[in-house]
Short mmCIF file of C-alpha atoms in Angstrom, two decimals:
data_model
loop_
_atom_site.label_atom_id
_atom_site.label_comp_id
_atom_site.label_asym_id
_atom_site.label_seq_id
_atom_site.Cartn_x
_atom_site.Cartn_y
_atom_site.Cartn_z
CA UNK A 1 44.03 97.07 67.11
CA UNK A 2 47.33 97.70 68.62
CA UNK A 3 49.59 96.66 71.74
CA UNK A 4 50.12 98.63 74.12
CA UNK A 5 53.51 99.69 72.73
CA UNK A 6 51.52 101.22 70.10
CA UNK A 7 53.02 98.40 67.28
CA UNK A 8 50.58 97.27 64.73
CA UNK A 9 49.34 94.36 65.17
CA UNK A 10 49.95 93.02 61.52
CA UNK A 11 53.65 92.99 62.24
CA UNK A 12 53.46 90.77 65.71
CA UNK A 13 54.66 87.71 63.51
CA UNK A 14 58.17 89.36 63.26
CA UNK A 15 57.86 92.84 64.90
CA UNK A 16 61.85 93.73 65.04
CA UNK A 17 61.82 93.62 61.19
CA UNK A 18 60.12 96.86 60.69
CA UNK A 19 62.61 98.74 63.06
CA UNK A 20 65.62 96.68 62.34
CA UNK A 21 65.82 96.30 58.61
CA UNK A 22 65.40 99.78 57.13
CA UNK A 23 68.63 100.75 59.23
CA UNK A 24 70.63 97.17 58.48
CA UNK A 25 69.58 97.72 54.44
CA UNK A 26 71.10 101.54 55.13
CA UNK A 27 73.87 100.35 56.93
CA UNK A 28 74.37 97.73 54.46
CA UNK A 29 74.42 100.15 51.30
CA UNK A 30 76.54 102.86 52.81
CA UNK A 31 79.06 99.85 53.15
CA UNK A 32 78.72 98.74 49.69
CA UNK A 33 79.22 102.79 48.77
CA UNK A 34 83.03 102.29 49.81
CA UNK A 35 83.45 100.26 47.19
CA UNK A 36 81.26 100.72 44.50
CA UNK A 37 79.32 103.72 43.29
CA UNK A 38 76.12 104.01 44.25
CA UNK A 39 73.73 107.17 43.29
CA UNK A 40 71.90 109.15 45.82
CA UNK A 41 69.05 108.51 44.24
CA UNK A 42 69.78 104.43 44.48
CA UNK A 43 69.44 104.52 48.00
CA UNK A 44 67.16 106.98 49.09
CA UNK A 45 64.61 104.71 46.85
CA UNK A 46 65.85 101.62 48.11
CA UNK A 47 65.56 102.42 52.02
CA UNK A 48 62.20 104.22 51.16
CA UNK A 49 60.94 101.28 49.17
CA UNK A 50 61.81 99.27 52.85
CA UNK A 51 60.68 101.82 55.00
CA UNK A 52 56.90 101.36 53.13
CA UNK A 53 56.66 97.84 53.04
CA UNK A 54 58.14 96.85 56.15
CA UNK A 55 57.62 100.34 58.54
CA UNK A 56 54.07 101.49 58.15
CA UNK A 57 51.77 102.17 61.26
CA UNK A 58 55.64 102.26 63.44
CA UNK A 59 55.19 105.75 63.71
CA UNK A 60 52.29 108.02 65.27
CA UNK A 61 50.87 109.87 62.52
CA UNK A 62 50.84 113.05 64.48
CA UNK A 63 53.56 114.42 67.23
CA UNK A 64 52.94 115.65 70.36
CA UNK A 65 55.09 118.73 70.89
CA UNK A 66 55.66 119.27 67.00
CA UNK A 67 57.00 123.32 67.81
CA UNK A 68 59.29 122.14 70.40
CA UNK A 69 60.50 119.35 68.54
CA UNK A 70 61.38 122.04 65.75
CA UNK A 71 63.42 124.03 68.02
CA UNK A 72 65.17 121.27 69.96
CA UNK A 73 66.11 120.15 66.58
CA UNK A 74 67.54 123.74 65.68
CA UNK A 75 69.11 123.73 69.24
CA UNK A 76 70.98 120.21 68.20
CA UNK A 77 72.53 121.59 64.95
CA UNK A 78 74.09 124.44 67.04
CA UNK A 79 75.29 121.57 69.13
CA UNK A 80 76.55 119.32 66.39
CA UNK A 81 78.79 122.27 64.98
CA UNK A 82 79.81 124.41 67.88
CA UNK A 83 83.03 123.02 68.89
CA UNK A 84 84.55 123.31 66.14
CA UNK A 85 83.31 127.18 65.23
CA UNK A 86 84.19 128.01 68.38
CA UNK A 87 87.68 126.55 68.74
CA UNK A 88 89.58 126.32 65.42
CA UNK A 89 91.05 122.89 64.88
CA UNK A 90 89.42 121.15 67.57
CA UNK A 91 88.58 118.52 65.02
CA UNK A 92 92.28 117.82 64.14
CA UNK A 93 92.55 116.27 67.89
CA UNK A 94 93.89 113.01 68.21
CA UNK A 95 91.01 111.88 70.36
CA UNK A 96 88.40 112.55 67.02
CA UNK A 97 91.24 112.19 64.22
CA UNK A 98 92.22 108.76 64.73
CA UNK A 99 92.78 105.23 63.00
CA UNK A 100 89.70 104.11 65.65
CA UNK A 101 87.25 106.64 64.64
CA UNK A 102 88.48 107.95 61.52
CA UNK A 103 89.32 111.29 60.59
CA UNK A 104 86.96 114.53 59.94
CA UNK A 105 86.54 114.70 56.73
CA UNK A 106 83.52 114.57 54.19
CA UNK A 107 83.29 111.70 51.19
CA UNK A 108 81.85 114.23 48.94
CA UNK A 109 83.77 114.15 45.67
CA UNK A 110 84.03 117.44 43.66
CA UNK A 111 81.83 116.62 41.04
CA UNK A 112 79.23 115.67 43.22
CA UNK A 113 78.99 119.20 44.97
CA UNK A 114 78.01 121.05 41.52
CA UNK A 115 75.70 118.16 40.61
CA UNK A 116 71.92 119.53 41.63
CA UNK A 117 70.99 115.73 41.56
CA UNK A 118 73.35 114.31 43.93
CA UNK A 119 72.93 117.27 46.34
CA UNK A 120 68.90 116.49 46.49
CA UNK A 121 69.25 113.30 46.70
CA UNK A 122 71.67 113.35 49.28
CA UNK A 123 69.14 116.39 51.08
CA UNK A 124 66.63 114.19 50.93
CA UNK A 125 68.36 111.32 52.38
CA UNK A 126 69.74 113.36 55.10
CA UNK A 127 66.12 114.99 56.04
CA UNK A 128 63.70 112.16 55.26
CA UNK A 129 65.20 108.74 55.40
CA UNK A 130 68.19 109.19 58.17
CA UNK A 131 65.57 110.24 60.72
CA UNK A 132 63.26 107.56 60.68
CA UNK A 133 65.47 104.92 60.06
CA UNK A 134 67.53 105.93 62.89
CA UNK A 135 64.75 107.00 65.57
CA UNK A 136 63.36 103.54 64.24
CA UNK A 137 66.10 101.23 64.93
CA UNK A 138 67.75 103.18 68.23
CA UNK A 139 64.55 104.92 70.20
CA UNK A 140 61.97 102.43 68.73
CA UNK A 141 63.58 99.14 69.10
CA UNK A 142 66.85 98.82 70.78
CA UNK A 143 65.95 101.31 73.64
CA UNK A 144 62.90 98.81 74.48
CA UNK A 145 64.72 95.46 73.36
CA UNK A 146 67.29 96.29 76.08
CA UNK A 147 64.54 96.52 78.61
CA UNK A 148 63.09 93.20 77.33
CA UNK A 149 63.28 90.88 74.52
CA UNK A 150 60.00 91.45 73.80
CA UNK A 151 60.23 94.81 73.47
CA UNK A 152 56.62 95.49 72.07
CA UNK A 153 55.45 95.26 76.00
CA UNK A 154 57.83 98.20 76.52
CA UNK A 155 56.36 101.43 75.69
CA UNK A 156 57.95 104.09 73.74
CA UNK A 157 59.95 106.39 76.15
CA UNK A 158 60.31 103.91 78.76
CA UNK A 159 63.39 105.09 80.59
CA UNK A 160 65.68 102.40 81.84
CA UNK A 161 69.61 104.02 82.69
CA UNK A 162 70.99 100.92 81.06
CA UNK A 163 69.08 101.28 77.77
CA UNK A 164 69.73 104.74 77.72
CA UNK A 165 73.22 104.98 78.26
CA UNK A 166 74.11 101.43 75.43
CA UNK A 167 71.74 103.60 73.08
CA UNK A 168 73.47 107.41 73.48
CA UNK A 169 77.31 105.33 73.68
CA UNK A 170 76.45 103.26 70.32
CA UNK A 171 74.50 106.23 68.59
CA UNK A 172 77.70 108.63 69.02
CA UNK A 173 80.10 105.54 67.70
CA UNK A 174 78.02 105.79 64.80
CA UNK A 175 78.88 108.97 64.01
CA UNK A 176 83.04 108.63 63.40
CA UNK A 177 84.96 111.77 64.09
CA UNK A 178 82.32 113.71 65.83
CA UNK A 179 81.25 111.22 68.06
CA UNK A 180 81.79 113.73 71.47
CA UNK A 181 78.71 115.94 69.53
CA UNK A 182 77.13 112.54 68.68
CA UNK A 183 77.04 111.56 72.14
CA UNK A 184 75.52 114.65 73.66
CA UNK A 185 72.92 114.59 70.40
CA UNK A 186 71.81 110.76 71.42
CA UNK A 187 71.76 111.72 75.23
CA UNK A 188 69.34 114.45 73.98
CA UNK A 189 67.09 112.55 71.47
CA UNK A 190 66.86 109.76 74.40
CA UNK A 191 65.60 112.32 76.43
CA UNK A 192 63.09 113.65 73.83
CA UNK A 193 61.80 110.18 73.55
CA UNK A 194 61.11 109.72 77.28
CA UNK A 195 59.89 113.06 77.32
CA UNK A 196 57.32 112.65 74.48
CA UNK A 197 56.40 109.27 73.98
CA UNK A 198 56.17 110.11 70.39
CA UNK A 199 58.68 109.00 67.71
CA UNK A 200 57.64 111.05 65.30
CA UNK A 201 58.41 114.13 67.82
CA UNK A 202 62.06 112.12 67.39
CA UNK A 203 61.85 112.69 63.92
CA UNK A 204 60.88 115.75 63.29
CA UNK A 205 63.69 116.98 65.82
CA UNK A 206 66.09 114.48 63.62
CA UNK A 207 64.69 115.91 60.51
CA UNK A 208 65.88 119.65 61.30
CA UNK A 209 68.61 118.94 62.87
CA UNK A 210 69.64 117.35 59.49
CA UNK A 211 68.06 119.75 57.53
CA UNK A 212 69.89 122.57 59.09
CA UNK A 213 73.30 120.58 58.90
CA UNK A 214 72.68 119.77 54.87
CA UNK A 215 72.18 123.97 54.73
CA UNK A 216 75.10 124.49 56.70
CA UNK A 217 76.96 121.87 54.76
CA UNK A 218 76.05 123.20 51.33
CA UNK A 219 75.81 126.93 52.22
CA UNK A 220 79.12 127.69 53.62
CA UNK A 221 81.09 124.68 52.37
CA UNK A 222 81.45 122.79 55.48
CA UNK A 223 81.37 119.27 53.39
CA UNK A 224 82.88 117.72 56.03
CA UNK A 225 79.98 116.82 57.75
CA UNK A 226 78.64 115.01 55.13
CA UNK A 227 81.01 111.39 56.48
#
């Protein structure tokens, strides 16, 4: 039986943890990563391993507007990377090159960008565990918890300007140097949500979004959008 949120019951004894920890363990390791080396394939298990334990039944199994979530997930990547194809050195701006929000450019080291391992790892990461760890954490549980602490009585897609707004500001912050693009990509995925109802349709439109990025990224050499 479930709420009316659509939560699993199973998880009412602590329901944040299975939207909250799979983003504070990848948080947490990408932190760890500044200092110490840790393989691809490290954390995409790790945050998987979470994801399964803590996460099942959190998302609908099937979306609701899975074509349209494809394309608005296309639509985002041209988005993402538009400024700066459009106007050379837009980047190199002081307001997205700064000691606040750091500077544009990727952590990949040379080695790793000939090493088939680290690049599917890193794919993978970027395609399967980003999304739902993010669409988790921001459109399943802070959107709501904003609304009300007990944000299972909120259902998905609830639109509240408040929530909306703290959730698109702190989703773009998140994102460093290309936090103008980050902004205008949490606006839209907020919108999505509201629109749908569906996390999973958030996913998916993560998912290629991400996917099309990791092509660009590895394609044409633009590593630094790999932060």
């Amino acid at each position: 039986m479930e709420d009316p949120s659509g939560d699993p019951q199973k998880l009412k004894v602590r329901p944040e943890l299975g939207y909250i920890l799979p983003f504070a363990v990848f948080i947490g390791i990408l932190a760890i990563g500044t200092y110490v080396s840790v393989p691809q394939a490290a954390r995409f298990f790790a945050v998987l391993a979470i994801l399964a334990v803590f996460s099942r039944g959190l998302l609908p199994v099937w979306p609701s507007r899975f074509f349209s979530s494809v394309l608005l997930g296309v639509a985002v990547f041209f988005i993402w990377i538009g400024p700066d194809v459009l106007i050379p050195g837009y980047r190199n701006s002081i307001l997205f090159s700064n000691s606040i929000v750091g500077h544009p450019e990727g952590t990949t080291i040379s080695a790793s960008k000939i090493s088939l391992l680290f690049l599917v790892f890193r794919v993978l990461g970027s395609v399967v565990i980003v999304p739902m760890v993010e669409e988790l954490f921001w459109r399943g549980w802070m959107m709501r918890w904003i609304v009300a602490k007990d944000f299972r009585r909120v259902p998905i897609g609830t639109y509240h300007t408040e929530a909306f707004w703290i959730v698109a500001v702190l989703f773009a912050s998140e994102h460093g140097s290309y936090w103008d693009v980050g902004l205008v990509t949490g606006v839209i995925y907020n919108w999505w949500a509201i629109r749908t109802k569906n996390l999973t349709d958030c996913v998916i439109a993560h998912a290629v979004t991400n996917a099309c990025l990791a092509i660009y990224v590895i394609g044409w050499g633009q590593w630094q959008y790999w932060l």
